[in-house]
Amino acid sequence: MAGLEIKSVSSPEDTRPFTDDKGKVGVVGVGGHPVLYGTFEPGWRWSEHVKPIAGTDSCQATHLFYCLSGRMHVVMNDGSEGEIGPGDVVSIDPGHDAWVVGDEPCVSVDFGGYAQYAKQ
């Protein structure tokens, strides 16, 4: 169908697990853009579970993030910070750390377009 493309996050084209079984990101390409469906388990922290994959001091991805469930705290390199919860939409520039808050997985959809996120 011209102009219409439908894909399901339950059938990702690529799956990228985080270290220590702390979750994963599924990648679906739609409309020429990567969409990342992430499950971040309790105890997940970017600086512990993605930094070894990315090889940078802080996350250098741009995120346009919609939180479906759970909570995540984000701290920018400049010290500004905030907490994301269900129903929140957030734009996050490169240069940050983040971690799951509480004992529920944080499940999100990221339309930010950073196709290399957590790629080995």
CSV table of C-alpha atoms in Angstrom, one decimal:
chain,number,residue,atom,x,y,z
A,1,MET,CA,0.0,0.0,0.0
A,2,ALA,CA,1.4,3.3,-1.0
A,3,GLY,CA,1.8,5.8,1.9
A,4,LEU,CA,0.9,3.3,4.6
A,5,GLU,CA,3.2,1.1,6.6
A,6,ILE,CA,2.2,-0.9,9.7
A,7,LYS,CA,4.6,-2.9,11.8
A,8,SER,CA,4.3,-4.4,15.3
A,9,VAL,CA,6.8,-3.9,18.1
A,10,SER,CA,6.1,-7.5,19.0
A,11,SER,CA,8.0,-8.5,15.8
A,12,PRO,CA,11.1,-6.3,15.9
A,13,GLU,CA,13.6,-6.4,13.0
A,14,ASP,CA,16.4,-6.2,15.5
A,15,THR,CA,16.7,-6.9,19.2
A,16,ARG,CA,19.5,-5.5,21.4
A,17,PRO,CA,19.8,-6.8,24.9
A,18,PHE,CA,21.4,-4.8,27.7
A,19,THR,CA,24.2,-6.2,29.8
A,20,ASP,CA,23.3,-8.3,32.9
A,21,ASP,CA,19.8,-9.2,31.5
A,22,LYS,CA,18.5,-5.7,32.5
A,23,GLY,CA,16.2,-5.4,29.5
A,24,LYS,CA,16.4,-4.9,25.8
A,25,VAL,CA,15.4,-2.7,22.9
A,26,GLY,CA,13.5,-3.9,19.9
A,27,VAL,CA,14.0,-1.9,16.7
A,28,VAL,CA,11.3,-1.5,14.0
A,29,GLY,CA,11.8,0.5,10.9
A,30,VAL,CA,8.7,2.4,9.8
A,31,GLY,CA,8.4,5.2,7.3
A,32,GLY,CA,12.2,5.2,6.9
A,33,HIS,CA,12.7,5.9,10.6
A,34,PRO,CA,13.8,3.6,13.4
A,35,VAL,CA,11.4,3.2,16.3
A,36,LEU,CA,12.8,1.7,19.5
A,37,TYR,CA,10.6,-0.3,21.9
A,38,GLY,CA,12.5,-0.6,25.2
A,39,THR,CA,12.0,-2.6,28.3
A,40,PHE,CA,14.3,-1.4,31.1
A,41,GLU,CA,14.3,-3.8,34.1
A,42,PRO,CA,14.5,-2.7,37.7
A,43,GLY,CA,18.1,-2.0,38.5
A,44,TRP,CA,18.9,-0.9,34.9
A,45,ARG,CA,21.1,2.2,34.6
A,46,TRP,CA,22.6,3.5,31.3
A,47,SER,CA,26.0,4.0,32.8
A,48,GLU,CA,26.2,0.4,33.9
A,49,HIS,CA,24.2,-1.5,31.3
A,50,VAL,CA,24.6,0.4,28.0
A,51,LYS,CA,27.8,2.4,28.5
A,52,PRO,CA,30.0,-0.8,27.9
A,53,ILE,CA,28.2,-1.2,24.6
A,54,ALA,CA,28.2,2.5,23.6
A,55,GLY,CA,31.8,3.2,24.7
A,56,THR,CA,31.0,6.8,25.7
A,57,ASP,CA,31.0,8.5,29.1
A,58,SER,CA,27.3,9.4,28.8
A,59,CYS,CA,24.5,8.6,26.4
A,60,GLN,CA,25.0,10.5,23.2
A,61,ALA,CA,21.6,9.5,21.7
A,62,THR,CA,18.8,12.0,21.1
A,63,HIS,CA,15.5,10.6,22.4
A,64,LEU,CA,11.9,11.5,21.8
A,65,PHE,CA,10.5,9.1,24.3
A,66,TYR,CA,6.9,8.0,25.3
A,67,CYS,CA,6.7,6.1,28.6
A,68,LEU,CA,4.1,3.4,28.7
A,69,SER,CA,4.8,2.1,32.2
A,70,GLY,CA,7.3,2.3,35.0
A,71,ARG,CA,9.5,5.2,35.9
A,72,MET,CA,12.9,6.5,34.8
A,73,HIS,CA,15.1,9.2,36.2
A,74,VAL,CA,17.3,11.2,33.8
A,75,VAL,CA,20.3,13.4,34.7
A,76,MET,CA,21.9,15.6,32.1
A,77,ASN,CA,25.6,16.3,32.0
A,78,ASP,CA,24.9,19.9,33.1
A,79,GLY,CA,23.2,18.6,36.3
A,80,SER,CA,19.5,19.2,35.3
A,81,GLU,CA,17.3,16.2,35.9
A,82,GLY,CA,13.8,14.9,35.9
A,83,GLU,CA,11.7,11.8,36.3
A,84,ILE,CA,9.5,10.2,33.6
A,85,GLY,CA,6.4,8.2,34.3
A,86,PRO,CA,3.5,6.6,32.5
A,87,GLY,CA,1.9,8.9,29.9
A,88,ASP,CA,4.9,11.3,29.8
A,89,VAL,CA,6.5,12.4,26.6
A,90,VAL,CA,10.0,13.7,26.8
A,91,SER,CA,12.8,15.0,24.6
A,92,ILE,CA,16.3,14.2,25.8
A,93,ASP,CA,19.4,15.7,24.2
A,94,PRO,CA,22.7,13.8,24.0
A,95,GLY,CA,24.8,13.9,27.2
A,96,HIS,CA,22.8,12.1,30.0
A,97,ASP,CA,22.6,9.1,32.3
A,98,ALA,CA,19.3,7.5,33.2
A,99,TRP,CA,18.1,4.7,35.5
A,100,VAL,CA,14.9,2.8,36.4
A,101,VAL,CA,13.1,4.0,39.6
A,102,GLY,CA,11.3,1.5,41.7
A,103,ASP,CA,10.6,-2.2,41.2
A,104,GLU,CA,8.6,-2.1,37.9
A,105,PRO,CA,10.1,-2.3,34.5
A,106,CYS,CA,10.1,1.0,32.5
A,107,VAL,CA,8.5,0.3,29.1
A,108,SER,CA,8.9,3.0,26.4
A,109,VAL,CA,8.7,3.9,22.7
A,110,ASP,CA,11.5,6.0,21.4
A,111,PHE,CA,10.9,7.9,18.2
A,112,GLY,CA,14.2,9.8,18.4
A,113,GLY,CA,15.7,8.1,15.4
A,114,TYR,CA,19.0,7.0,16.9
A,115,ALA,CA,19.3,3.7,15.0
A,116,GLN,CA,22.6,2.7,16.6
A,117,TYR,CA,21.3,2.7,20.2
A,118,ALA,CA,22.7,-0.2,22.2
A,119,LYS,CA,24.0,-1.8,19.0
A,120,GLN,CA,26.9,-4.2,19.6
